[in-house]
Amino acid sequence: MTLRAVVIGVGHYLPDRIVPNAELETLVDTTDDWIRSRSGIERRHFAAEGQNTSDLATRAAQAALADAGLVAADLDAIIVATSTADLTFPSVATMVQGNLAMRNGFAFDVQAVCAGFVYALTTANALILSGAAHRVLVIGAETFSKLMDWSDRSTCVLFGDGAGALVLEGIEQPGTSLDRGILAVDLHSDGQFKDLLYVDGGVSTGTIGHLRMQGKEVFRHAVEKLASTAHTALERAGLTPDDVAWIVPHQANIRIIEGTAKRMQVPMERVVVTVQDHGNTSAASIPLALSVGRARGQIKPGDLLVTEAIGGGLAWGSVVLRW
Ligand code: UT7
């Protein structure tokens, strides 16, 4: 038998405020048509004034715990993937732990920007396989609306806020590629590309800063690197794209999602797409897509999933798991 980190609960939370493209036409020189045709985004959710990443993360955590039929005391660890922590420290994860009144276990954040959730899943998998934790709550939560430069039309139309969460549990499986749970992972980063996507503020400047992106360059890296990491992870699992029930990609741009699926020779009918409704929610986009995909009836028990993401760093990677 082989120990696997198996998904036993999923949930998400989206702030109430929905901002359609038309609303952004009143802010910057843009059009609904440009945003839809260049990115696939039609609307996004924005957190309310005073609503922070930890609030969104807590709501998603509660939904995932309810789905798993567990309470916070049943967990050993909480990992939050985020680049928009409420404060420089403590971590969002410990804030969620406090909100859930969880007094046991440990909690910490993972910061790999849009690739944060695949990094957090990989970390949770390692904790479970090493025996350091049995049940881990993995959350992706972001309030990127707080990082936007509202005079920069090339970025402010692309991002949104939200949170998604999974509960993972170590469960013995037969030890084949038909096992449930995480079957393979593949992570990369290359710091020489740090200027392609970054926030121009932080402790060094004494400001929060704004998101800056060379979109075309990031786009170019994305299609190539995402297909490549997904192939590597599938190969490690002893599987091929033909075995994939659903690609659950980071939701940055429908053209990147389509380009990656095409390179993997997986038809778009087998890709979970939420970018039209959420925009780019960075580390939250994959768990949001997993939760929405399950709620839509797309993702079913036993389905083989490939998640892949790329973002600031550059950092990228993928996780192959059976639902
Ligand atoms: O999640 C982290 C990873 N991030 C990504 O994956 C994002 C990757 N990049 C992208 O998704 C795309 O590059 C964008 C959606 C950001 C941009 O699409 P593009 O096809 O690469 O457009 P572009 O940046 O080359 O801009 C084309 C034109 C420019 O005008 P000129 O120079 O051709 O006259 C821009 O000024 O579109 C203009 N433009 C806009 N026009 C209307 C840029 N932003 C806007 C806008 N509304 N919001």
mmCIF file of C-alpha atoms and ligand atoms in Angstrom:
data_model
loop_
_atom_site.group_PDB
_atom_site.id
_atom_site.type_symbol
_atom_site.label_atom_id
_atom_site.label_comp_id
_atom_site.label_asym_id
_atom_site.label_seq_id
_atom_site.Cartn_x
_atom_site.Cartn_y
_atom_site.Cartn_z
ATOM 1 C CA MET A 1 0.000 0.000 0.000
ATOM 2 C CA THR A 2 1.101 3.582 -0.648
ATOM 3 C CA LEU A 3 0.188 6.664 1.352
ATOM 4 C CA ARG A 4 -1.451 9.352 -0.835
ATOM 5 C CA ALA A 5 -2.713 12.867 -0.045
ATOM 6 C CA VAL A 6 -6.368 12.550 -1.040
ATOM 7 C CA VAL A 7 -8.885 15.409 -1.451
ATOM 8 C CA ILE A 8 -11.730 14.852 1.033
ATOM 9 C CA GLY A 9 -13.344 18.308 0.936
ATOM 10 C CA VAL A 10 -13.529 21.393 -1.289
ATOM 11 C CA GLY A 11 -15.098 24.835 -0.989
ATOM 12 C CA HIS A 12 -14.810 28.433 -2.099
ATOM 13 C CA TYR A 13 -15.882 31.962 -1.341
ATOM 14 C CA LEU A 14 -16.347 34.921 -3.661
ATOM 15 C CA PRO A 15 -17.026 38.449 -2.366
ATOM 16 C CA ASP A 16 -20.550 39.758 -3.082
ATOM 17 C CA ARG A 17 -19.520 42.639 -5.325
ATOM 18 C CA ILE A 18 -19.434 41.641 -9.003
ATOM 19 C CA VAL A 19 -17.736 44.102 -11.346
ATOM 20 C CA PRO A 20 -18.632 43.674 -15.030
ATOM 21 C CA ASN A 21 -16.264 44.892 -17.739
ATOM 22 C CA ALA A 22 -18.646 47.779 -18.467
ATOM 23 C CA GLU A 23 -17.913 49.244 -15.024
ATOM 24 C CA LEU A 24 -14.192 49.377 -15.843
ATOM 25 C CA GLU A 25 -14.956 51.302 -19.050
ATOM 26 C CA THR A 26 -15.817 54.216 -16.762
ATOM 27 C CA LEU A 27 -12.402 54.051 -15.032
ATOM 28 C CA VAL A 28 -9.862 53.578 -17.837
ATOM 29 C CA ASP A 29 -9.734 53.785 -21.629
ATOM 30 C CA THR A 30 -10.912 50.241 -22.314
ATOM 31 C CA THR A 31 -13.883 48.360 -23.748
ATOM 32 C CA ASP A 32 -15.822 45.248 -22.828
ATOM 33 C CA ASP A 33 -14.930 43.934 -26.268
ATOM 34 C CA TRP A 34 -11.147 44.393 -25.753
ATOM 35 C CA ILE A 35 -11.183 42.718 -22.343
ATOM 36 C CA ARG A 36 -13.303 39.762 -23.564
ATOM 37 C CA SER A 37 -11.382 39.205 -26.773
ATOM 38 C CA ARG A 38 -7.854 39.592 -25.316
ATOM 39 C CA SER A 39 -8.421 37.799 -21.974
ATOM 40 C CA GLY A 40 -11.819 36.033 -21.934
ATOM 41 C CA ILE A 41 -12.781 37.917 -18.772
ATOM 42 C CA GLU A 42 -16.386 39.193 -18.511
ATOM 43 C CA ARG A 43 -16.636 40.028 -14.811
ATOM 44 C CA ARG A 44 -14.750 39.627 -11.534
ATOM 45 C CA HIS A 45 -15.502 39.884 -7.813
ATOM 46 C CA PHE A 46 -13.987 42.595 -5.612
ATOM 47 C CA ALA A 47 -13.691 42.413 -1.828
ATOM 48 C CA ALA A 48 -15.607 45.048 0.112
ATOM 49 C CA GLU A 49 -13.886 47.881 1.951
ATOM 50 C CA GLY A 50 -12.346 46.348 5.073
ATOM 51 C CA GLN A 51 -12.721 42.785 3.776
ATOM 52 C CA ASN A 52 -9.281 41.178 3.712
ATOM 53 C CA THR A 53 -7.644 38.040 2.338
ATOM 54 C CA SER A 54 -7.973 36.269 5.710
ATOM 55 C CA ASP A 55 -11.748 36.902 5.670
ATOM 56 C CA LEU A 56 -12.099 35.316 2.222
ATOM 57 C CA ALA A 57 -9.768 32.466 3.211
ATOM 58 C CA THR A 58 -11.768 31.747 6.371
ATOM 59 C CA ARG A 59 -15.045 31.525 4.430
ATOM 60 C CA ALA A 60 -13.513 29.134 1.881
ATOM 61 C CA ALA A 61 -11.998 27.073 4.732
ATOM 62 C CA GLN A 62 -15.370 26.758 6.460
ATOM 63 C CA ALA A 63 -16.976 25.591 3.198
ATOM 64 C CA ALA A 64 -14.241 22.973 2.602
ATOM 65 C CA LEU A 65 -14.412 21.712 6.204
ATOM 66 C CA ALA A 66 -18.210 21.393 5.972
ATOM 67 C CA ASP A 67 -17.830 19.502 2.686
ATOM 68 C CA ALA A 68 -15.361 17.118 4.365
ATOM 69 C CA GLY A 69 -17.649 16.710 7.379
ATOM 70 C CA LEU A 70 -14.854 17.888 9.675
ATOM 71 C CA VAL A 71 -14.208 20.630 12.213
ATOM 72 C CA ALA A 72 -10.998 22.650 12.510
ATOM 73 C CA ALA A 73 -9.748 20.561 15.452
ATOM 74 C CA ASP A 74 -9.581 17.579 13.073
ATOM 75 C CA LEU A 75 -6.830 19.311 11.062
ATOM 76 C CA ASP A 76 -3.086 19.120 11.666
ATOM 77 C CA ALA A 77 -2.058 22.050 9.470
ATOM 78 C CA ILE A 78 -3.279 24.995 7.424
ATOM 79 C CA ILE A 79 -1.359 26.305 4.419
ATOM 80 C CA VAL A 80 -2.482 29.492 2.698
ATOM 81 C CA ALA A 81 -1.141 30.396 -0.733
ATOM 82 C CA THR A 82 -1.334 34.165 -1.086
ATOM 83 C CA SER A 83 0.573 37.251 -2.211
ATOM 84 C CA THR A 84 -1.922 39.630 -0.629
ATOM 85 C CA ALA A 85 -1.569 38.955 3.099
ATOM 86 C CA ASP A 86 -3.596 41.315 5.304
ATOM 87 C CA LEU A 87 -0.379 42.385 7.078
ATOM 88 C CA THR A 88 3.338 41.820 6.471
ATOM 89 C CA PHE A 89 3.038 39.332 9.327
ATOM 90 C CA PRO A 90 1.628 37.227 10.928
ATOM 91 C CA SER A 91 0.659 34.858 8.170
ATOM 92 C CA VAL A 92 -2.867 34.724 6.772
ATOM 93 C CA ALA A 93 -2.828 31.031 7.708
ATOM 94 C CA THR A 94 -2.479 31.777 11.434
ATOM 95 C CA MET A 95 -5.269 34.381 11.121
ATOM 96 C CA VAL A 96 -7.501 31.698 9.595
ATOM 97 C CA GLN A 97 -6.441 29.298 12.359
ATOM 98 C CA GLY A 98 -7.512 31.926 14.914
ATOM 99 C CA ASN A 99 -10.813 32.596 13.114
ATOM 100 C CA LEU A 100 -11.559 28.861 13.140
ATOM 101 C CA ALA A 101 -10.708 28.722 16.872
ATOM 102 C CA MET A 102 -8.226 25.946 16.069
ATOM 103 C CA ARG A 103 -5.752 25.622 18.939
ATOM 104 C CA ASN A 104 -3.837 22.569 17.712
ATOM 105 C CA GLY A 105 -1.512 22.030 14.758
ATOM 106 C CA PHE A 106 0.411 24.641 12.782
ATOM 107 C CA ALA A 107 -0.258 27.165 10.028
ATOM 108 C CA PHE A 108 1.861 29.083 7.529
ATOM 109 C CA ASP A 109 1.698 30.907 4.191
ATOM 110 C CA VAL A 110 3.296 30.010 0.874
ATOM 111 C CA GLN A 111 4.140 32.856 -1.489
ATOM 112 C CA ALA A 112 4.623 31.871 -5.128
ATOM 113 C CA VAL A 113 2.161 34.394 -6.603
ATOM 114 C CA CYS A 114 -0.103 32.801 -9.249
ATOM 115 C CA ALA A 115 1.715 29.466 -8.869
ATOM 116 C CA GLY A 116 1.090 29.600 -5.117
ATOM 117 C CA PHE A 117 -1.589 26.927 -5.032
ATOM 118 C CA VAL A 118 0.474 24.282 -6.835
ATOM 119 C CA TYR A 119 3.370 25.113 -4.484
ATOM 120 C CA ALA A 120 1.029 24.822 -1.461
ATOM 121 C CA LEU A 121 -0.425 21.517 -2.695
ATOM 122 C CA THR A 122 3.090 20.177 -3.187
ATOM 123 C CA THR A 123 4.030 21.277 0.338
ATOM 124 C CA ALA A 124 0.904 19.701 1.846
ATOM 125 C CA ASN A 125 1.627 16.489 -0.057
ATOM 126 C CA ALA A 126 5.175 16.418 1.349
ATOM 127 C CA LEU A 127 3.928 17.006 4.919
ATOM 128 C CA ILE A 128 1.429 14.169 4.580
ATOM 129 C CA LEU A 129 3.821 11.699 2.938
ATOM 130 C CA SER A 130 6.516 12.436 5.564
ATOM 131 C CA GLY A 131 4.082 11.807 8.409
ATOM 132 C CA ALA A 132 4.421 15.388 9.712
ATOM 133 C CA ALA A 133 0.680 15.910 9.201
ATOM 134 C CA HIS A 134 -2.312 13.664 8.522
ATOM 135 C CA ARG A 135 -4.935 16.231 7.465
ATOM 136 C CA VAL A 136 -4.006 19.535 5.842
ATOM 137 C CA LEU A 137 -6.275 22.405 4.808
ATOM 138 C CA VAL A 138 -4.819 24.087 1.703
ATOM 139 C CA ILE A 139 -6.249 27.482 0.810
ATOM 140 C CA GLY A 140 -5.617 29.861 -2.084
ATOM 141 C CA ALA A 141 -6.883 33.343 -1.196
ATOM 142 C CA GLU A 142 -6.252 36.755 -2.740
ATOM 143 C CA THR A 143 -7.424 40.361 -2.801
ATOM 144 C CA PHE A 144 -5.518 41.515 -5.882
ATOM 145 C CA SER A 145 -7.948 44.442 -6.274
ATOM 146 C CA LYS A 146 -5.903 46.094 -3.504
ATOM 147 C CA LEU A 147 -2.726 45.949 -5.649
ATOM 148 C CA MET A 148 -4.129 47.504 -8.824
ATOM 149 C CA ASP A 149 -2.940 50.749 -10.359
ATOM 150 C CA TRP A 150 -6.340 52.077 -11.435
ATOM 151 C CA SER A 151 -4.710 54.253 -14.097
ATOM 152 C CA ASP A 152 -3.006 51.266 -15.819
ATOM 153 C CA ARG A 153 -5.503 49.740 -18.237
ATOM 154 C CA SER A 154 -3.101 46.962 -19.202
ATOM 155 C CA THR A 155 -3.390 45.359 -15.731
ATOM 156 C CA CYS A 156 -6.377 46.695 -13.774
ATOM 157 C CA VAL A 157 -8.940 44.959 -15.994
ATOM 158 C CA LEU A 158 -7.436 41.498 -15.496
ATOM 159 C CA PHE A 159 -7.554 40.666 -11.780
ATOM 160 C CA GLY A 160 -10.167 39.757 -9.186
ATOM 161 C CA ASP A 161 -10.591 38.597 -5.581
ATOM 162 C CA GLY A 162 -11.637 35.235 -4.154
ATOM 163 C CA ALA A 163 -10.647 32.133 -2.233
ATOM 164 C CA GLY A 164 -10.830 28.370 -2.601
ATOM 165 C CA ALA A 165 -9.811 25.538 -0.301
ATOM 166 C CA LEU A 166 -9.175 21.791 -0.232
ATOM 167 C CA VAL A 167 -8.915 19.398 2.690
ATOM 168 C CA LEU A 168 -6.283 16.714 2.079
ATOM 169 C CA GLU A 169 -5.976 13.532 4.118
ATOM 170 C CA GLY A 170 -3.318 10.824 4.059
ATOM 171 C CA ILE A 171 -5.069 7.611 2.932
ATOM 172 C CA GLU A 172 -3.426 4.290 2.013
ATOM 173 C CA GLN A 173 -3.984 3.385 -1.647
ATOM 174 C CA PRO A 174 -2.980 0.327 -3.710
ATOM 175 C CA GLY A 175 0.035 2.179 -5.161
ATOM 176 C CA THR A 176 -0.890 2.437 -8.847
ATOM 177 C CA SER A 177 -1.711 5.317 -11.201
ATOM 178 C CA LEU A 178 -5.384 4.519 -10.490
ATOM 179 C CA ASP A 179 -4.939 5.643 -6.852
ATOM 180 C CA ARG A 180 -6.937 8.588 -5.579
ATOM 181 C CA GLY A 181 -4.920 11.583 -4.385
ATOM 182 C CA ILE A 182 -1.803 13.431 -5.513
ATOM 183 C CA LEU A 183 0.114 11.243 -7.969
ATOM 184 C CA ALA A 184 2.911 13.579 -9.130
ATOM 185 C CA VAL A 185 4.161 17.141 -8.836
ATOM 186 C CA ASP A 186 6.548 19.363 -10.793
ATOM 187 C CA LEU A 187 7.757 22.797 -9.616
ATOM 188 C CA HIS A 188 10.055 25.401 -11.182
ATOM 189 C CA SER A 189 11.132 28.993 -10.747
ATOM 190 C CA ASP A 190 13.583 31.275 -12.517
ATOM 191 C CA GLY A 191 14.420 34.511 -10.719
ATOM 192 C CA GLN A 192 16.047 36.078 -13.770
ATOM 193 C CA PHE A 193 12.505 36.922 -14.919
ATOM 194 C CA LYS A 194 11.570 38.872 -11.764
ATOM 195 C CA ASP A 195 10.955 42.101 -13.699
ATOM 196 C CA LEU A 196 8.234 40.599 -15.908
ATOM 197 C CA LEU A 197 5.643 40.551 -13.129
ATOM 198 C CA TYR A 198 6.074 42.174 -9.718
ATOM 199 C CA VAL A 199 4.662 44.625 -7.192
ATOM 200 C CA ASP A 200 6.673 47.846 -6.883
ATOM 201 C CA GLY A 201 6.239 48.128 -3.125
ATOM 202 C CA GLY A 202 6.879 46.324 0.121
ATOM 203 C CA VAL A 203 9.043 46.587 3.220
ATOM 204 C CA SER A 204 11.889 48.111 1.152
ATOM 205 C CA THR A 205 9.716 51.033 -0.029
ATOM 206 C CA GLY A 206 7.371 51.464 2.909
ATOM 207 C CA THR A 207 4.394 51.268 0.533
ATOM 208 C CA ILE A 208 2.049 48.499 -0.573
ATOM 209 C CA GLY A 209 2.868 49.193 -4.214
ATOM 210 C CA HIS A 210 1.088 48.302 -7.437
ATOM 211 C CA LEU A 211 1.206 45.306 -9.737
ATOM 212 C CA ARG A 212 3.416 45.773 -12.820
ATOM 213 C CA MET A 213 3.397 43.307 -15.685
ATOM 214 C CA GLN A 214 4.953 42.888 -19.103
ATOM 215 C CA GLY A 215 1.893 40.971 -20.262
ATOM 216 C CA LYS A 216 3.116 39.903 -23.687
ATOM 217 C CA GLU A 217 6.328 38.415 -22.263
ATOM 218 C CA VAL A 218 4.509 36.594 -19.464
ATOM 219 C CA PHE A 219 2.058 35.253 -22.055
ATOM 220 C CA ARG A 220 4.900 33.877 -24.150
ATOM 221 C CA HIS A 221 6.478 32.044 -21.192
ATOM 222 C CA ALA A 222 3.089 30.821 -19.977
ATOM 223 C CA VAL A 223 1.964 28.686 -22.913
ATOM 224 C CA GLU A 224 5.356 27.060 -23.330
ATOM 225 C CA LYS A 225 6.134 26.434 -19.641
ATOM 226 C CA LEU A 226 2.647 25.304 -18.605
ATOM 227 C CA ALA A 227 2.366 22.596 -21.247
ATOM 228 C CA SER A 228 5.892 21.441 -20.463
ATOM 229 C CA THR A 229 5.361 21.180 -16.664
ATOM 230 C CA ALA A 230 2.032 19.391 -17.139
ATOM 231 C CA HIS A 231 3.696 16.831 -19.427
ATOM 232 C CA THR A 232 6.500 16.283 -16.913
ATOM 233 C CA ALA A 233 4.100 15.708 -14.007
ATOM 234 C CA LEU A 234 1.973 13.313 -16.098
ATOM 235 C CA GLU A 235 5.068 11.402 -17.141
ATOM 236 C CA ARG A 236 6.150 11.099 -13.484
ATOM 237 C CA ALA A 237 2.720 9.635 -12.701
ATOM 238 C CA GLY A 238 3.079 7.147 -15.556
ATOM 239 C CA LEU A 239 0.163 8.769 -17.380
ATOM 240 C CA THR A 240 -0.453 10.650 -20.633
ATOM 241 C CA PRO A 241 -2.750 13.522 -21.678
ATOM 242 C CA ASP A 242 -5.209 10.867 -22.949
ATOM 243 C CA ASP A 243 -5.765 9.806 -19.314
ATOM 244 C CA VAL A 244 -6.717 13.349 -18.236
ATOM 245 C CA ALA A 245 -10.389 13.905 -17.404
ATOM 246 C CA TRP A 246 -9.935 17.626 -16.651
ATOM 247 C CA ILE A 247 -7.197 20.189 -16.955
ATOM 248 C CA VAL A 248 -7.855 22.658 -14.122
ATOM 249 C CA PRO A 249 -5.552 25.509 -15.122
ATOM 250 C CA HIS A 250 -4.652 28.797 -13.484
ATOM 251 C CA GLN A 251 -7.251 31.208 -14.849
ATOM 252 C CA ALA A 252 -5.305 34.191 -16.188
ATOM 253 C CA ASN A 253 -6.319 34.386 -19.833
ATOM 254 C CA ILE A 254 -8.541 32.175 -22.008
ATOM 255 C CA ARG A 255 -5.955 32.371 -24.806
ATOM 256 C CA ILE A 256 -3.268 30.931 -22.486
ATOM 257 C CA ILE A 257 -5.695 28.223 -21.327
ATOM 258 C CA GLU A 258 -6.552 27.315 -24.940
ATOM 259 C CA GLY A 259 -2.926 27.456 -26.075
ATOM 260 C CA THR A 260 -1.824 25.134 -23.262
ATOM 261 C CA ALA A 261 -4.659 22.655 -23.896
ATOM 262 C CA LYS A 262 -3.803 22.633 -27.596
ATOM 263 C CA ARG A 263 -0.128 21.890 -26.898
ATOM 264 C CA MET A 264 -1.230 19.076 -24.599
ATOM 265 C CA GLN A 265 -3.669 17.864 -27.280
ATOM 266 C CA VAL A 266 -6.532 17.920 -24.782
ATOM 267 C CA PRO A 267 -9.812 19.329 -26.218
ATOM 268 C CA MET A 268 -11.351 22.366 -24.478
ATOM 269 C CA GLU A 269 -14.335 20.154 -23.494
ATOM 270 C CA ARG A 270 -11.970 18.676 -20.900
ATOM 271 C CA VAL A 271 -10.789 22.002 -19.433
ATOM 272 C CA VAL A 272 -12.469 23.690 -16.448
ATOM 273 C CA VAL A 273 -12.822 27.384 -17.346
ATOM 274 C CA THR A 274 -13.897 30.052 -14.848
ATOM 275 C CA VAL A 275 -11.826 33.021 -16.060
ATOM 276 C CA GLN A 276 -14.930 34.663 -17.558
ATOM 277 C CA ASP A 277 -16.529 34.962 -14.097
ATOM 278 C CA HIS A 278 -13.533 35.393 -11.771
ATOM 279 C CA GLY A 279 -10.778 37.112 -13.774
ATOM 280 C CA ASN A 280 -7.269 36.309 -12.606
ATOM 281 C CA THR A 281 -7.430 35.594 -8.859
ATOM 282 C CA SER A 282 -3.767 34.520 -8.666
ATOM 283 C CA ALA A 283 -3.255 31.725 -6.092
ATOM 284 C CA ALA A 284 -7.024 31.412 -5.591
ATOM 285 C CA SER A 285 -7.841 30.585 -9.193
ATOM 286 C CA ILE A 286 -7.145 26.824 -9.158
ATOM 287 C CA PRO A 287 -9.010 25.979 -5.926
ATOM 288 C CA LEU A 288 -11.864 28.216 -7.099
ATOM 289 C CA ALA A 289 -11.973 26.324 -10.404
ATOM 290 C CA LEU A 290 -11.837 22.974 -8.569
ATOM 291 C CA SER A 291 -14.737 23.953 -6.314
ATOM 292 C CA VAL A 292 -16.838 25.489 -9.105
ATOM 293 C CA GLY A 293 -15.987 22.588 -11.451
ATOM 294 C CA ARG A 294 -17.193 20.103 -8.829
ATOM 295 C CA ALA A 295 -20.361 22.156 -8.172
ATOM 296 C CA ARG A 296 -21.101 22.290 -11.929
ATOM 297 C CA GLY A 297 -20.935 18.484 -12.016
ATOM 298 C CA GLN A 298 -17.829 18.515 -14.231
ATOM 299 C CA ILE A 299 -15.337 17.010 -11.735
ATOM 300 C CA LYS A 300 -16.381 13.608 -10.380
ATOM 301 C CA PRO A 301 -14.801 11.068 -8.020
ATOM 302 C CA GLY A 302 -12.094 9.078 -9.796
ATOM 303 C CA ASP A 303 -11.403 11.788 -12.425
ATOM 304 C CA LEU A 304 -7.747 12.405 -13.249
ATOM 305 C CA LEU A 305 -6.954 16.122 -12.947
ATOM 306 C CA VAL A 306 -3.961 18.194 -13.990
ATOM 307 C CA THR A 307 -3.560 21.616 -12.409
ATOM 308 C CA GLU A 308 -0.946 24.014 -13.762
ATOM 309 C CA ALA A 309 -0.026 27.634 -13.034
ATOM 310 C CA ILE A 310 2.581 30.322 -13.693
ATOM 311 C CA GLY A 311 3.147 33.736 -12.197
ATOM 312 C CA GLY A 312 5.569 36.269 -10.745
ATOM 313 C CA GLY A 313 9.080 35.028 -10.114
ATOM 314 C CA LEU A 314 8.672 33.561 -12.592
ATOM 315 C CA ALA A 315 7.386 30.548 -10.678
ATOM 316 C CA TRP A 316 5.414 27.716 -12.269
ATOM 317 C CA GLY A 317 4.438 24.125 -11.811
ATOM 318 C CA SER A 318 1.762 21.459 -11.936
ATOM 319 C CA VAL A 319 0.135 18.783 -9.835
ATOM 320 C CA VAL A 320 -1.477 15.582 -11.117
ATOM 321 C CA LEU A 321 -4.149 14.186 -8.825
ATOM 322 C CA ARG A 322 -7.052 11.789 -8.965
ATOM 323 C CA TRP A 323 -10.224 13.261 -7.419
HETATM 324 O O1 UT7 B 1 -1.384 35.263 -13.640
HETATM 325 C C1 UT7 B 1 -0.051 35.580 -13.833
HETATM 326 C C2 UT7 B 1 0.307 35.442 -15.227
HETATM 327 N N1 UT7 B 1 -0.220 36.532 -16.007
HETATM 328 C C3 UT7 B 1 -0.653 36.281 -17.204
HETATM 329 O O2 UT7 B 1 -0.699 35.126 -17.564
HETATM 330 C C4 UT7 B 1 -0.997 37.408 -18.113
HETATM 331 C C5 UT7 B 1 -0.315 37.166 -19.429
HETATM 332 N N2 UT7 B 1 -0.587 38.177 -20.443
HETATM 333 C C6 UT7 B 1 -1.800 38.371 -20.985
HETATM 334 O O3 UT7 B 1 -2.764 37.766 -20.588
HETATM 335 C C7 UT7 B 1 -1.906 39.316 -22.155
HETATM 336 O O4 UT7 B 1 -0.622 39.672 -22.582
HETATM 337 C C8 UT7 B 1 -2.711 40.604 -21.839
HETATM 338 C C9 UT7 B 1 -4.196 40.282 -21.706
HETATM 339 C C10 UT7 B 1 -2.187 41.229 -20.581
HETATM 340 C C11 UT7 B 1 -2.574 41.591 -22.987
HETATM 341 O O5 UT7 B 1 -2.938 41.012 -24.222
HETATM 342 P P1 UT7 B 1 -2.034 41.255 -25.520
HETATM 343 O O6 UT7 B 1 -2.726 40.626 -26.649
HETATM 344 O O7 UT7 B 1 -0.658 40.748 -25.181
HETATM 345 O O8 UT7 B 1 -2.094 42.806 -25.688
HETATM 346 P P2 UT7 B 1 -0.892 43.863 -25.667
HETATM 347 O O9 UT7 B 1 -0.362 44.014 -24.296
HETATM 348 O O10 UT7 B 1 0.066 43.544 -26.764
HETATM 349 O O11 UT7 B 1 -1.672 45.164 -26.081
HETATM 350 C C12 UT7 B 1 -2.279 45.308 -27.363
HETATM 351 C C13 UT7 B 1 -2.854 46.693 -27.456
HETATM 352 C C14 UT7 B 1 -1.873 47.794 -27.070
HETATM 353 O O12 UT7 B 1 -2.117 48.862 -27.921
HETATM 354 P P3 UT7 B 1 -1.110 49.163 -29.168
HETATM 355 O O13 UT7 B 1 0.241 49.364 -28.541
HETATM 356 O O14 UT7 B 1 -1.183 47.926 -30.007
HETATM 357 O O15 UT7 B 1 -1.700 50.371 -29.788
HETATM 358 C C15 UT7 B 1 -2.285 48.159 -25.675
HETATM 359 O O16 UT7 B 1 -1.994 49.509 -25.363
HETATM 360 O O17 UT7 B 1 -3.954 46.806 -26.551
HETATM 361 C C16 UT7 B 1 -3.780 47.958 -25.735
HETATM 362 N N3 UT7 B 1 -4.384 47.712 -24.435
HETATM 363 C C17 UT7 B 1 -5.675 47.911 -24.167
HETATM 364 N N4 UT7 B 1 -6.674 48.385 -24.926
HETATM 365 C C18 UT7 B 1 -7.883 48.460 -24.375
HETATM 366 C C19 UT7 B 1 -3.789 47.198 -23.315
HETATM 367 N N5 UT7 B 1 -4.694 47.090 -22.342
HETATM 368 C C20 UT7 B 1 -5.871 47.527 -22.846
HETATM 369 C C21 UT7 B 1 -7.166 47.650 -22.325
HETATM 370 N N6 UT7 B 1 -8.145 48.120 -23.117
HETATM 371 N N7 UT7 B 1 -7.476 47.286 -21.059
#
